[in-house]
XYZ file of N, CA and C in Angstrom:
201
model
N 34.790 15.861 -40.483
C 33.393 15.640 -40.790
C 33.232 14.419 -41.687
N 32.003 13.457 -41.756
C 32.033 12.523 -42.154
C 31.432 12.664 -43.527
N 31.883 12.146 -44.808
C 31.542 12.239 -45.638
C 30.602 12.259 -46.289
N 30.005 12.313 -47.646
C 28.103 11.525 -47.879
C 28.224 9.900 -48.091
N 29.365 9.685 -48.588
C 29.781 8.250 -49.064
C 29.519 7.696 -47.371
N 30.360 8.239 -46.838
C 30.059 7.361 -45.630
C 28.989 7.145 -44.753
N 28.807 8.038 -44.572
C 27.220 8.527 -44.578
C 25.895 7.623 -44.592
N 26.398 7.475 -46.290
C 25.074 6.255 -47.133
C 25.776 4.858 -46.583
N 27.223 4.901 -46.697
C 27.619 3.163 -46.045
C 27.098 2.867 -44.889
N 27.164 3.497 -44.286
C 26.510 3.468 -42.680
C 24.837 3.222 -42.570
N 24.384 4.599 -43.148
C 22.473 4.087 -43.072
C 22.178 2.624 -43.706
N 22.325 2.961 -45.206
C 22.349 1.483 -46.065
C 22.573 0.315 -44.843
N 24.021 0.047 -44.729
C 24.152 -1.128 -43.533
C 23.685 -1.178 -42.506
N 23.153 0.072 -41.519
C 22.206 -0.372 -41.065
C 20.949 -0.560 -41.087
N 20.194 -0.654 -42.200
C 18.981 -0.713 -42.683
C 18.851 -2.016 -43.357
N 19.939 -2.530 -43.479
C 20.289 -3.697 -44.155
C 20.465 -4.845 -42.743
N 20.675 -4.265 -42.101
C 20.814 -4.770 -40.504
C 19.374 -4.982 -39.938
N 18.466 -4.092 -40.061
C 17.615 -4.573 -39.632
C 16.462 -5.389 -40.508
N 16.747 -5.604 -41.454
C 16.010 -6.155 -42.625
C 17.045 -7.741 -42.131
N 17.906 -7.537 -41.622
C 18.564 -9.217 -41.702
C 19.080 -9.876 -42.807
N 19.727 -8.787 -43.295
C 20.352 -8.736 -44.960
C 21.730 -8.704 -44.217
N 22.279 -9.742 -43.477
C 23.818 -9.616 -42.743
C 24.549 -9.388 -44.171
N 24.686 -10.397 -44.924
C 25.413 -10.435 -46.242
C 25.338 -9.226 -46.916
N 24.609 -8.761 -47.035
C 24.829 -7.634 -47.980
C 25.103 -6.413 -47.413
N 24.860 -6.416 -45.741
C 25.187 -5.013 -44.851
C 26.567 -5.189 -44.691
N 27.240 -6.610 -44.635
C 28.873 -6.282 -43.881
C 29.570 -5.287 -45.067
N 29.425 -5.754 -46.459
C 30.619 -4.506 -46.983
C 30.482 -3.179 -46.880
N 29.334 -2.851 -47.130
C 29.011 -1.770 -46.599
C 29.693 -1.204 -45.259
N 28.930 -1.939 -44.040
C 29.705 -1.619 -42.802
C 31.250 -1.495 -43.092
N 31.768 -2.302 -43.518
C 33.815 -2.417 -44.119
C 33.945 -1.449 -44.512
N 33.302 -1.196 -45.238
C 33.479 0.618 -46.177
C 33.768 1.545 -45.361
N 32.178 1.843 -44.203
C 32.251 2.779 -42.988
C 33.631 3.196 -42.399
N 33.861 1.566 -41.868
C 34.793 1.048 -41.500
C 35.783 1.817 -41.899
N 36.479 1.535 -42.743
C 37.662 1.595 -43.238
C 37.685 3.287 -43.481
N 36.976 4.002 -43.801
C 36.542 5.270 -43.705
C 36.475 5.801 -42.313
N 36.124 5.667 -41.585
C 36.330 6.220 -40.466
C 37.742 6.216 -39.874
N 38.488 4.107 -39.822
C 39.508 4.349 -39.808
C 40.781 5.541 -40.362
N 40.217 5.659 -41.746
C 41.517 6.875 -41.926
C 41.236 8.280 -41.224
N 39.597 8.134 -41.207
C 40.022 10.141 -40.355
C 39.721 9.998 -39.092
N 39.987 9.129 -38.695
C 40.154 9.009 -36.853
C 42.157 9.290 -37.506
N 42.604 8.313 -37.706
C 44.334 8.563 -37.864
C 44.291 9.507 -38.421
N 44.060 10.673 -38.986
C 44.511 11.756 -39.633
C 44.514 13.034 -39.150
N 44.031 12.293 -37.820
C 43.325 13.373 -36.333
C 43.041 13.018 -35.718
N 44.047 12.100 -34.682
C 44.257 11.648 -33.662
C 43.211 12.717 -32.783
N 43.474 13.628 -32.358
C 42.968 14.540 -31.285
C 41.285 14.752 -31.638
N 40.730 14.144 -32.457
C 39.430 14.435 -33.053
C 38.157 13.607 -32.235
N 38.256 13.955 -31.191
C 37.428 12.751 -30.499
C 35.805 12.234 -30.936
N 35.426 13.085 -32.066
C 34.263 11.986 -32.942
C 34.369 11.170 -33.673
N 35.883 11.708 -34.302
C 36.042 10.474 -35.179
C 36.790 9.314 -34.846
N 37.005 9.230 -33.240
C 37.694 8.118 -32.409
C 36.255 7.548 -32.720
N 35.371 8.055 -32.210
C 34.089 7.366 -31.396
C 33.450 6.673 -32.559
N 33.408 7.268 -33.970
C 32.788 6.856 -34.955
C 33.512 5.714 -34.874
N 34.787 5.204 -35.195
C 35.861 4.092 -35.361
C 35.136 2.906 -34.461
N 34.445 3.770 -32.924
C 34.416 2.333 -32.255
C 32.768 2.155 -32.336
N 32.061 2.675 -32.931
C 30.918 2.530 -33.215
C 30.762 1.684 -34.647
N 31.653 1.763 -35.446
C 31.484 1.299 -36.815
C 31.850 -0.247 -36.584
N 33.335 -0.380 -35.999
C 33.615 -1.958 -35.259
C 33.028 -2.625 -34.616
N 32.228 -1.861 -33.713
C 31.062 -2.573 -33.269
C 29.585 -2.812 -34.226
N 29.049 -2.155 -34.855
C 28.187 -3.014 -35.718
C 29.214 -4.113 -36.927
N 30.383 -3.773 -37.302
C 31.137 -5.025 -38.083
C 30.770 -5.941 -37.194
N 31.346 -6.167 -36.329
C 31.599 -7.230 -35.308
C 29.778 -7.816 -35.528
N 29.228 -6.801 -34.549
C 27.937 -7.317 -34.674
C 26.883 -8.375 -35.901
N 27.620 -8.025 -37.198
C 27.425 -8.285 -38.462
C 27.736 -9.563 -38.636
N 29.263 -10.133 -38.535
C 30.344 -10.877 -38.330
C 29.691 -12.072 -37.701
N 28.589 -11.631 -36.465
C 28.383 -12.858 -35.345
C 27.172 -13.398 -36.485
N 26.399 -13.034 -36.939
C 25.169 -13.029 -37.565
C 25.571 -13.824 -39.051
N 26.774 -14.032 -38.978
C 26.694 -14.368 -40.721
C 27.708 -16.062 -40.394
């Protein structure tokens, strides 16, 4: 299950995303990021928290093009 921390990294950045605040949404998104990364690996077999992983890389990325 996904945390509150992550949670708020995620809304925040994307709310920050649509305000066009790229700069201040990517760490945020990194945070997600990097958070999801560990509990996708900590449970391989967990197939939401695969999906979260490729949902979070994709708004980085998305972020990334914008800045």
């Amino acid at each position: 299950r996904r945390s509150s921390d992550l949670y708020s990294y995620t809304v925040i950045g994307q709310l920050l995303m649509k305000q066009e605040r790229w700069n201040e949404a990517l760490p945020l998104l990194e945070k997600s990021l990097a958070i999801d990364e560990r509990l996708a690996a900590s449970d391989t077999s967990n197939v939401q928290a695969q999906d979260d992983v490729r949902v979070s890389r994709r708004l980085v990325a998305e972020v990334r093009k914008k800045i």
